[in-house]
Amino acid sequence: MPLSKWKSALLPALALLTTGGSVSGYAAIPLFTKSTEATGFEEWWRGITLAGRIDGGISANPARPDNGINFGNFIGDHANQAQLNQFALTLAHDIDTTTDGYSFGFTLEASYGSDSRYYHLLGISDRAFNSRYQIIPSHAQVDAHLPWFTKLGVDMHAGILQAPMGLEAFDPTARPFYTFSYTGQYSVPFQHVGMMATIHVTPMIDVLTGIDTGNQTTFGRRDNNSAPAGYAGITLNNLAHGKLTITELSRFGSEDSRIAFDHGANEDLRFWNDLTAIYKITPTVTLTGEFNYMHDDGLRADTESFVSYLSWNFMKNLTFNYRGEIYRDNTGLMVANFLSNEGYMNAIAGRSAPTESAPPTTYGALTLGVTYKTSLSKDYGYFAIRPEVRFDRSLNGTTPFNDNRNSGMFTFGGDAMIGF
């Protein structure tokens, strides 16, 4: 499936995060018949594919909070309400990252659903809707493999890109759970307009770099400040006899709004740092760890976290998934829920937004789930269902959950998806 192709092309290690519990790996539908006589541009356009997915879920909360919000959860924020998370269509052409020559492609994807509330770009789609179900351009990029700089070349991606940092993707087929970790919601960026590159230095070493307008911003007045941001990092592949992959990715730039911080928004930097290690214990068992540190000069806020994952593909179509997380919000300024459908993007822009927040808190979260996935035909289509049980708790005595009544919150639910 080419649904999060640029991300997996940029960071091949992240495809392993799905820890066996993802639903990726199903072929998209070719739009044109292959021909042995086609050459040049005709051969290229015959490689264009179409893919689609529908994903819907629920996150039930027995405590039934009065405001209907599962605190600390974006995707499953509405307690005890089923919702359409994503209906997405993707038109794409893969690039060949192994060729000695040039290879060009693209990815165009539009997504409609409740998830889109959190993945807008300022000035493009953030003011188009005020309902729970919204539409976004989740990908609009050109991709290229270029035989430059090293023998193995460089992969480049430019346009509207899903952010590469972190282990949990917008595409639900590329993550093991319906709900996100705190780290995946509050300490990594979501979407960019910019350019990313992976320089394949050796079969073991990839250098990662990129520049963009900022997290979920565009240009000019559509940017919340006038300073750029960028990435730098490295991936170490094929360690421990091919069982271990390590990626360190850092991001730095101004992310705060001029509306809230005036001209200081251009000088106050935000630093995001993420280190992941993915170890294939056996062909059916994968262990993953993620360390994250984020600091914002303007907000004078920082977070630290560690997330661990374990997956066990114990039957052909069944995978057990575990996620455990400790997340520290040192100021109480980062973990929040937005109480209106436009609230999150209003906050990115620096506009006022009704929120539910908590004092400085150390959060612990444990999530257990099982993924059932099967193909719909020999070559195309899939169906998957992912029930999960989750327990969140404050580890320092605060009461952030269920309308600030409880130090812990129990939820259960999951999602179902179908696609091609």
CSV table of C-alpha atoms in Angstrom, one decimal:
chain,number,residue,atom,x,y,z
A,1,MET,CA,0.0,0.0,0.0
A,2,PRO,CA,1.4,3.4,-0.9
A,3,LEU,CA,-0.5,5.2,1.9
A,4,SER,CA,2.4,6.4,3.9
A,5,LYS,CA,4.9,5.9,1.2
A,6,TRP,CA,7.0,9.0,1.6
A,7,LYS,CA,7.5,8.3,5.3
A,8,SER,CA,8.6,4.7,4.8
A,9,ALA,CA,10.8,5.8,1.9
A,10,LEU,CA,12.4,8.5,4.2
A,11,LEU,CA,12.8,6.2,7.2
A,12,PRO,CA,12.6,2.6,6.2
A,13,ALA,CA,13.1,1.6,9.9
A,14,LEU,CA,9.8,3.1,10.8
A,15,ALA,CA,8.0,0.6,8.6
A,16,LEU,CA,9.1,-1.9,11.2
A,17,LEU,CA,7.4,0.0,14.0
A,18,THR,CA,4.1,-1.5,13.0
A,19,THR,CA,5.7,-4.3,15.0
A,20,GLY,CA,3.9,-6.9,12.9
A,21,GLY,CA,0.5,-5.5,13.9
A,22,SER,CA,0.1,-3.1,11.0
A,23,VAL,CA,-2.1,-3.6,8.0
A,24,SER,CA,0.4,-2.5,5.4
A,25,GLY,CA,1.8,-4.7,2.7
A,26,TYR,CA,-1.3,-5.0,0.5
A,27,ALA,CA,-0.8,-3.9,-3.1
A,28,ALA,CA,-2.7,-0.9,-4.5
A,29,ILE,CA,-4.7,-1.2,-7.7
A,30,PRO,CA,-2.8,-0.4,-11.0
A,31,LEU,CA,-4.8,2.1,-13.1
A,32,PHE,CA,-3.3,0.9,-16.4
A,33,THR,CA,-2.5,-2.4,-17.9
A,34,LYS,CA,1.2,-3.3,-17.9
A,35,SER,CA,2.8,-3.7,-21.3
A,36,THR,CA,6.1,-5.3,-22.3
A,37,GLU,CA,6.3,-2.9,-25.3
A,38,ALA,CA,5.9,0.3,-23.3
A,39,THR,CA,9.0,2.5,-22.9
A,40,GLY,CA,9.8,5.9,-21.5
A,41,PHE,CA,6.9,8.0,-20.3
A,42,GLU,CA,4.3,5.4,-21.2
A,43,GLU,CA,6.1,2.8,-19.1
A,44,TRP,CA,6.2,5.3,-16.2
A,45,TRP,CA,2.5,6.2,-16.2
A,46,ARG,CA,1.5,2.6,-16.4
A,47,GLY,CA,3.0,2.3,-12.9
A,48,ILE,CA,0.4,4.8,-11.4
A,49,THR,CA,-1.7,3.1,-8.7
A,50,LEU,CA,-4.9,4.0,-6.8
A,51,ALA,CA,-5.5,3.0,-3.1
A,52,GLY,CA,-8.2,3.7,-0.6
A,53,ARG,CA,-9.1,3.0,3.0
A,54,ILE,CA,-12.0,3.5,5.4
A,55,ASP,CA,-11.3,3.5,9.1
A,56,GLY,CA,-13.7,4.0,12.0
A,57,GLY,CA,-13.6,3.3,15.7
A,58,ILE,CA,-14.7,4.0,19.2
A,59,SER,CA,-13.0,4.6,22.5
A,60,ALA,CA,-15.4,3.7,25.3
A,61,ASN,CA,-15.0,5.2,28.8
A,62,PRO,CA,-17.0,3.6,31.7
A,63,ALA,CA,-16.6,6.8,33.8
A,64,ARG,CA,-18.7,8.7,31.3
A,65,PRO,CA,-17.0,12.2,31.7
A,66,ASP,CA,-19.6,15.0,31.7
A,67,ASN,CA,-17.9,16.9,28.9
A,68,GLY,CA,-17.7,13.7,26.8
A,69,ILE,CA,-13.9,13.9,26.4
A,70,ASN,CA,-11.3,11.2,26.9
A,71,PHE,CA,-8.5,13.5,28.2
A,72,GLY,CA,-5.1,13.0,26.6
A,73,ASN,CA,-6.5,11.5,23.4
A,74,PHE,CA,-7.0,13.2,20.0
A,75,ILE,CA,-8.1,10.4,17.7
A,76,GLY,CA,-10.5,8.8,20.2
A,77,ASP,CA,-11.3,12.0,22.1
A,78,HIS,CA,-15.1,11.6,22.1
A,79,ALA,CA,-16.0,9.1,24.8
A,80,ASN,CA,-18.5,6.4,23.9
A,81,GLN,CA,-19.1,7.7,20.4
A,82,ALA,CA,-18.4,5.7,17.3
A,83,GLN,CA,-16.9,7.9,14.5
A,84,LEU,CA,-15.5,7.7,11.0
A,85,ASN,CA,-11.9,8.5,11.4
A,86,GLN,CA,-10.7,8.4,7.9
A,87,PHE,CA,-11.9,7.9,4.3
A,88,ALA,CA,-8.8,8.4,2.1
A,89,LEU,CA,-8.0,8.0,-1.5
A,90,THR,CA,-4.4,7.9,-2.7
A,91,LEU,CA,-3.0,8.3,-6.3
A,92,ALA,CA,0.6,7.5,-6.4
A,93,HIS,CA,3.7,6.3,-8.3
A,94,ASP,CA,6.4,4.6,-6.3
A,95,ILE,CA,10.1,5.5,-6.8
A,96,ASP,CA,12.8,2.8,-7.1
A,97,THR,CA,15.1,3.5,-4.2
A,98,THR,CA,17.6,0.8,-5.3
A,99,THR,CA,18.3,1.9,-8.9
A,100,ASP,CA,21.7,3.2,-10.0
A,101,GLY,CA,19.9,5.9,-12.1
A,102,TYR,CA,17.0,8.3,-11.7
A,103,SER,CA,13.5,7.4,-10.5
A,104,PHE,CA,10.6,9.8,-10.2
A,105,GLY,CA,7.2,9.5,-8.6
A,106,PHE,CA,4.5,11.3,-6.7
A,107,THR,CA,1.9,10.8,-3.9
A,108,LEU,CA,-1.5,12.6,-3.9
A,109,GLU,CA,-3.8,11.8,-1.0
A,110,ALA,CA,-7.0,13.4,0.4
A,111,SER,CA,-8.6,12.2,3.6
A,112,TYR,CA,-12.0,12.9,5.1
A,113,GLY,CA,-13.0,12.2,8.7
A,114,SER,CA,-12.6,13.1,12.3
A,115,ASP,CA,-8.8,12.6,12.3
A,116,SER,CA,-8.4,15.5,9.9
A,117,ARG,CA,-9.2,18.0,12.6
A,118,TYR,CA,-5.6,17.6,13.8
A,119,TYR,CA,-3.7,17.4,10.5
A,120,HIS,CA,-4.6,20.7,8.7
A,121,LEU,CA,-2.2,23.2,7.2
A,122,LEU,CA,-2.7,26.8,8.1
A,123,GLY,CA,-4.0,28.7,5.0
A,124,ILE,CA,-4.9,25.6,3.0
A,125,SER,CA,-7.7,23.7,4.8
A,126,ASP,CA,-7.9,24.9,8.4
A,127,ARG,CA,-10.8,27.3,7.9
A,128,ALA,CA,-12.8,25.2,5.4
A,129,PHE,CA,-14.9,23.2,8.0
A,130,ASN,CA,-16.2,23.6,11.5
A,131,SER,CA,-17.8,20.1,11.9
A,132,ARG,CA,-16.2,17.0,13.4
A,133,TYR,CA,-15.7,15.5,10.0
A,134,GLN,CA,-13.3,17.5,7.9
A,135,ILE,CA,-11.1,17.0,4.7
A,136,ILE,CA,-7.4,17.6,4.2
A,137,PRO,CA,-4.7,17.1,1.6
A,138,SER,CA,-2.7,14.6,3.6
A,139,HIS,CA,-0.1,14.2,0.8
A,140,ALA,CA,0.7,16.3,-2.2
A,141,GLN,CA,4.3,15.6,-3.0
A,142,VAL,CA,6.8,14.8,-5.7
A,143,ASP,CA,9.3,12.0,-5.0
A,144,ALA,CA,12.7,11.3,-6.6
A,145,HIS,CA,15.6,8.9,-6.3
A,146,LEU,CA,18.7,10.7,-7.5
A,147,PRO,CA,22.2,9.2,-8.2
A,148,TRP,CA,23.9,12.0,-6.4
A,149,PHE,CA,26.5,12.5,-3.6
A,150,THR,CA,27.1,8.8,-2.9
A,151,LYS,CA,27.1,5.5,-4.8
A,152,LEU,CA,23.6,4.6,-3.3
A,153,GLY,CA,22.1,8.0,-4.1
A,154,VAL,CA,19.6,10.2,-2.3
A,155,ASP,CA,15.8,10.0,-2.0
A,156,MET,CA,14.0,13.4,-2.0
A,157,HIS,CA,10.4,14.4,-1.3
A,158,ALA,CA,8.9,17.9,-1.7
A,159,GLY,CA,5.4,19.3,-1.2
A,160,ILE,CA,2.8,18.6,1.5
A,161,LEU,CA,4.5,15.9,3.6
A,162,GLN,CA,3.6,13.9,6.7
A,163,ALA,CA,6.1,14.6,9.3
A,164,PRO,CA,8.8,11.8,9.6
A,165,MET,CA,9.4,12.0,13.4
A,166,GLY,CA,7.9,9.5,15.7
A,167,LEU,CA,6.7,6.0,15.5
A,168,GLU,CA,3.0,6.5,15.1
A,169,ALA,CA,1.7,7.6,11.7
A,170,PHE,CA,-1.5,9.4,10.5
A,171,ASP,CA,-2.2,6.4,8.3
A,172,PRO,CA,-3.8,3.9,10.6
A,173,THR,CA,-2.4,0.9,8.6
A,174,ALA,CA,1.1,2.0,9.7
A,175,ARG,CA,0.6,1.9,13.5
A,176,PRO,CA,-0.3,-0.9,15.8
A,177,PHE,CA,-3.1,0.8,17.8
A,178,TYR,CA,-6.2,2.8,17.2
A,179,THR,CA,-5.2,5.4,19.9
A,180,PHE,CA,-2.0,7.3,19.9
A,181,SER,CA,0.7,7.6,22.6
A,182,TYR,CA,1.2,10.9,24.4
A,183,THR,CA,4.5,11.2,22.6
A,184,GLY,CA,2.9,10.7,19.2
A,185,GLN,CA,0.3,13.5,19.9
A,186,TYR,CA,2.2,16.1,21.9
A,187,SER,CA,5.9,15.8,21.3
A,188,VAL,CA,6.3,15.2,17.5
A,189,PRO,CA,5.1,17.4,14.6
A,190,PHE,CA,2.3,16.2,12.3
A,191,GLN,CA,2.5,17.7,8.8
A,192,HIS,CA,4.7,20.1,6.7
A,193,VAL,CA,5.1,22.0,3.5
A,194,GLY,CA,8.8,21.5,2.6
A,195,MET,CA,11.4,19.2,1.4
A,196,MET,CA,13.0,16.1,3.0
A,197,ALA,CA,16.0,14.0,1.9
A,198,THR,CA,17.6,10.7,2.8
A,199,ILE,CA,21.2,10.4,1.7
A,200,HIS,CA,22.2,6.7,1.5
A,201,VAL,CA,25.8,7.0,2.6
A,202,THR,CA,26.4,3.2,3.0
A,203,PRO,CA,24.1,0.2,3.3
A,204,MET,CA,24.4,0.8,7.1
A,205,ILE,CA,24.2,4.6,7.3
A,206,ASP,CA,21.5,7.0,6.1
A,207,VAL,CA,21.7,10.7,6.7
A,208,LEU,CA,18.3,12.5,7.1
A,209,THR,CA,17.8,16.2,6.5
A,210,GLY,CA,15.1,18.6,5.5
A,211,ILE,CA,13.6,22.1,5.7
A,212,ASP,CA,10.0,23.4,5.9
A,213,THR,CA,7.8,26.3,6.9
A,214,GLY,CA,7.0,24.9,10.3
A,215,ASN,CA,4.6,22.4,11.8
A,216,GLN,CA,1.3,22.6,10.0
A,217,THR,CA,2.0,26.0,8.5
A,218,THR,CA,2.6,27.3,5.0
A,219,PHE,CA,3.9,30.6,3.7
A,220,GLY,CA,3.5,34.4,4.4
A,221,ARG,CA,0.4,35.2,6.5
A,222,ARG,CA,-0.4,31.5,6.4
A,223,ASP,CA,2.6,30.8,8.6
A,224,ASN,CA,2.3,31.5,12.3
A,225,ASN,CA,5.8,33.1,12.3
A,226,SER,CA,8.2,34.0,9.6
A,227,ALA,CA,11.1,31.6,10.4
A,228,PRO,CA,11.7,28.2,8.9
A,229,ALA,CA,12.4,24.9,10.6
A,230,GLY,CA,14.3,21.8,9.7
A,231,TYR,CA,15.4,18.3,10.4
A,232,ALA,CA,18.8,16.5,10.9
A,233,GLY,CA,19.3,12.9,11.8
A,234,ILE,CA,20.8,9.5,11.1
A,235,THR,CA,19.6,5.9,10.6
A,236,LEU,CA,21.8,2.9,11.3
A,237,ASN,CA,20.5,-0.1,9.4
A,238,ASN,CA,21.3,-3.8,9.6
A,239,LEU,CA,22.9,-3.8,13.0
A,240,ALA,CA,23.1,-7.0,15.1
A,241,HIS,CA,23.1,-9.2,12.0
A,242,GLY,CA,20.2,-7.4,10.4
A,243,LYS,CA,18.0,-7.5,13.5
A,244,LEU,CA,18.4,-3.9,14.8
A,245,THR,CA,17.7,-0.5,13.4
A,246,ILE,CA,18.4,2.8,15.2
A,247,THR,CA,17.2,6.2,14.1
A,248,GLU,CA,18.0,9.6,15.7
A,249,LEU,CA,16.1,12.5,14.3
A,250,SER,CA,16.2,16.1,15.6
A,251,ARG,CA,14.1,19.1,14.6
A,252,PHE,CA,14.7,22.8,15.4
A,253,GLY,CA,13.0,26.0,14.5
A,254,SER,CA,10.4,28.6,15.5
A,255,GLU,CA,7.0,27.1,16.1
A,256,ASP,CA,5.2,29.7,18.3
A,257,SER,CA,2.7,32.2,16.9
A,258,ARG,CA,3.3,35.9,16.4
A,259,ILE,CA,-0.2,36.5,17.6
A,260,ALA,CA,0.7,35.2,21.0
A,261,PHE,CA,4.4,36.1,21.2
A,262,ASP,CA,4.8,39.1,18.9
A,263,HIS,CA,8.2,39.4,17.2
A,264,GLY,CA,9.8,37.0,19.7
A,265,ALA,CA,8.1,34.1,18.0
A,266,ASN,CA,10.8,34.2,15.3
A,267,GLU,CA,13.6,34.0,17.8
A,268,ASP,CA,12.2,31.5,20.3
A,269,LEU,CA,13.1,28.0,19.1
A,270,ARG,CA,11.5,24.7,19.7
A,271,PHE,CA,13.7,21.6,19.8
A,272,TRP,CA,12.3,18.1,19.1
A,273,ASN,CA,14.5,15.1,19.6
A,274,ASP,CA,13.5,11.5,19.0
A,275,LEU,CA,15.5,8.3,19.2
A,276,THR,CA,14.1,4.9,18.2
A,277,ALA,CA,15.5,1.4,18.3
A,278,ILE,CA,13.7,-1.5,16.6
A,279,TYR,CA,14.9,-5.0,17.3
A,280,LYS,CA,13.5,-8.1,15.6
A,281,ILE,CA,13.9,-10.8,18.3
A,282,THR,CA,12.5,-13.6,16.2
A,283,PRO,CA,10.6,-13.6,12.8
A,284,THR,CA,7.4,-13.2,14.7
A,285,VAL,CA,8.4,-11.0,17.7
A,286,THR,CA,9.5,-7.4,17.5
A,287,LEU,CA,10.6,-5.1,20.4
A,288,THR,CA,10.7,-1.3,19.9
A,289,GLY,CA,11.8,1.6,22.1
A,290,GLU,CA,11.4,5.4,21.7
A,291,PHE,CA,13.0,8.2,23.7
A,292,ASN,CA,11.8,11.7,23.1
A,293,TYR,CA,12.7,15.1,24.5
A,294,MET,CA,11.0,18.4,23.4
A,295,HIS,CA,11.7,22.0,24.6
A,296,ASP,CA,10.1,25.3,23.6
A,297,ASP,CA,11.9,28.5,24.4
A,298,GLY,CA,8.8,30.7,24.1
A,299,LEU,CA,6.5,28.6,26.2
A,300,ARG,CA,9.3,27.8,28.6
A,301,ALA,CA,8.0,24.2,28.4
A,302,ASP,CA,9.5,20.8,27.9
A,303,THR,CA,8.5,17.2,27.9
A,304,GLU,CA,10.4,13.9,28.3
A,305,SER,CA,9.1,10.4,27.5
A,306,PHE,CA,9.8,6.8,26.8
A,307,VAL,CA,7.6,4.5,24.9
A,308,SER,CA,8.1,0.7,24.5
A,309,TYR,CA,6.3,-1.6,22.1
A,310,LEU,CA,6.2,-5.4,21.7
A,311,SER,CA,4.4,-7.3,19.0
A,312,TRP,CA,3.9,-11.0,18.6
A,313,ASN,CA,2.5,-12.4,15.4
A,314,PHE,CA,1.3,-15.6,17.1
A,315,MET,CA,-1.0,-16.8,14.3
A,316,LYS,CA,-1.2,-16.2,10.6
A,317,ASN,CA,-3.8,-13.4,10.8
A,318,LEU,CA,-3.5,-12.4,14.5
A,319,THR,CA,-0.9,-10.2,16.2
A,320,PHE,CA,-0.7,-9.3,19.9
A,321,ASN,CA,0.5,-5.7,20.6
A,322,TYR,CA,1.7,-4.0,23.8
A,323,ARG,CA,2.5,-0.4,24.4
A,324,GLY,CA,3.8,1.1,27.6
A,325,GLU,CA,4.6,4.8,28.1
A,326,ILE,CA,5.9,7.2,30.7
A,327,TYR,CA,5.4,10.8,29.7
A,328,ARG,CA,6.4,13.9,31.7
A,329,ASP,CA,4.8,17.3,30.9
A,330,ASN,CA,6.9,19.5,33.1
A,331,THR,CA,4.7,22.6,32.9
A,332,GLY,CA,1.2,21.4,32.1
A,333,LEU,CA,1.3,23.4,28.9
A,334,MET,CA,1.6,20.6,26.4
A,335,VAL,CA,-1.0,18.0,27.2
A,336,ALA,CA,-4.4,19.4,26.5
A,337,ASN,CA,-7.7,18.5,24.7
A,338,PHE,CA,-9.4,21.0,22.4
A,339,LEU,CA,-13.1,21.4,23.1
A,340,SER,CA,-14.2,22.6,19.6
A,341,ASN,CA,-13.6,21.1,16.2
A,342,GLU,CA,-11.4,24.1,15.1
A,343,GLY,CA,-9.7,24.4,18.5
A,344,TYR,CA,-6.4,22.6,17.7
A,345,MET,CA,-5.7,24.6,14.5
A,346,ASN,CA,-6.7,27.8,16.2
A,347,ALA,CA,-4.1,27.1,18.8
A,348,ILE,CA,-1.5,26.5,16.1
A,349,ALA,CA,-2.3,29.8,14.6
A,350,GLY,CA,-2.2,31.6,18.0
A,351,ARG,CA,-6.0,32.2,18.1
A,352,SER,CA,-8.0,31.5,21.3
A,353,ALA,CA,-9.3,28.0,21.7
A,354,PRO,CA,-11.3,26.4,24.5
A,355,THR,CA,-9.2,23.6,26.1
A,356,GLU,CA,-9.1,21.1,28.9
A,357,SER,CA,-5.7,20.9,30.5
A,358,ALA,CA,-3.9,19.7,33.6
A,359,PRO,CA,-1.1,20.8,36.0
A,360,PRO,CA,2.4,19.4,35.5
A,361,THR,CA,1.9,15.7,35.4
A,362,THR,CA,3.8,12.5,34.8
A,363,TYR,CA,1.6,10.2,32.8
A,364,GLY,CA,1.8,6.5,32.7
A,365,ALA,CA,-0.2,4.6,30.0
A,366,LEU,CA,-0.5,0.9,29.2
A,367,THR,CA,-2.3,-0.3,26.0
A,368,LEU,CA,-2.9,-3.9,25.0
A,369,GLY,CA,-4.5,-5.0,21.8
A,370,VAL,CA,-4.9,-7.7,19.1
A,371,THR,CA,-4.9,-7.0,15.4
A,372,TYR,CA,-6.8,-9.3,13.0
A,373,LYS,CA,-6.0,-8.7,9.4
A,374,THR,CA,-6.8,-10.6,6.2
A,375,SER,CA,-6.8,-10.0,2.5
A,376,LEU,CA,-10.0,-9.6,0.5
A,377,SER,CA,-8.6,-11.1,-2.6
A,378,LYS,CA,-5.4,-12.7,-3.8
A,379,ASP,CA,-3.8,-9.4,-4.8
A,380,TYR,CA,-5.9,-6.5,-3.6
A,381,GLY,CA,-7.8,-5.4,-0.6
A,382,TYR,CA,-7.7,-5.9,3.2
A,383,PHE,CA,-9.9,-6.0,6.2
A,384,ALA,CA,-8.6,-5.5,9.7
A,385,ILE,CA,-10.0,-5.0,13.2
A,386,ARG,CA,-8.0,-3.9,16.3
A,387,PRO,CA,-9.7,-4.1,19.7
A,388,GLU,CA,-7.7,-2.5,22.5
A,389,VAL,CA,-7.8,-1.9,26.2
A,390,ARG,CA,-6.0,1.1,27.7
A,391,PHE,CA,-5.3,2.4,31.2
A,392,ASP,CA,-3.9,6.0,31.7
A,393,ARG,CA,-2.8,7.2,35.2
A,394,SER,CA,-1.2,10.2,36.7
A,395,LEU,CA,2.0,9.1,38.5
A,396,ASN,CA,2.4,12.2,40.7
A,397,GLY,CA,-1.0,12.6,42.3
A,398,THR,CA,-2.8,15.0,39.9
A,399,THR,CA,-6.3,14.3,38.7
A,400,PRO,CA,-6.4,15.1,35.0
A,401,PHE,CA,-9.0,12.6,33.8
A,402,ASN,CA,-12.8,12.5,33.6
A,403,ASP,CA,-13.4,16.2,34.2
A,404,ASN,CA,-10.5,16.5,36.6
A,405,ARG,CA,-12.1,14.0,38.9
A,406,ASN,CA,-9.8,11.0,38.7
A,407,SER,CA,-6.1,10.2,38.7
A,408,GLY,CA,-6.7,7.3,36.3
A,409,MET,CA,-8.8,6.6,33.2
A,410,PHE,CA,-9.8,3.2,31.7
A,411,THR,CA,-10.9,3.0,28.1
A,412,PHE,CA,-11.6,0.2,25.7
A,413,GLY,CA,-12.6,0.1,22.1
A,414,GLY,CA,-10.6,0.0,18.8
A,415,ASP,CA,-11.2,0.4,15.1
A,416,ALA,CA,-12.0,-1.5,12.0
A,417,MET,CA,-10.7,-0.7,8.5
A,418,ILE,CA,-11.2,-1.9,5.0
A,419,GLY,CA,-9.2,-0.9,2.0
A,420,PHE,CA,-7.4,-1.7,-1.3
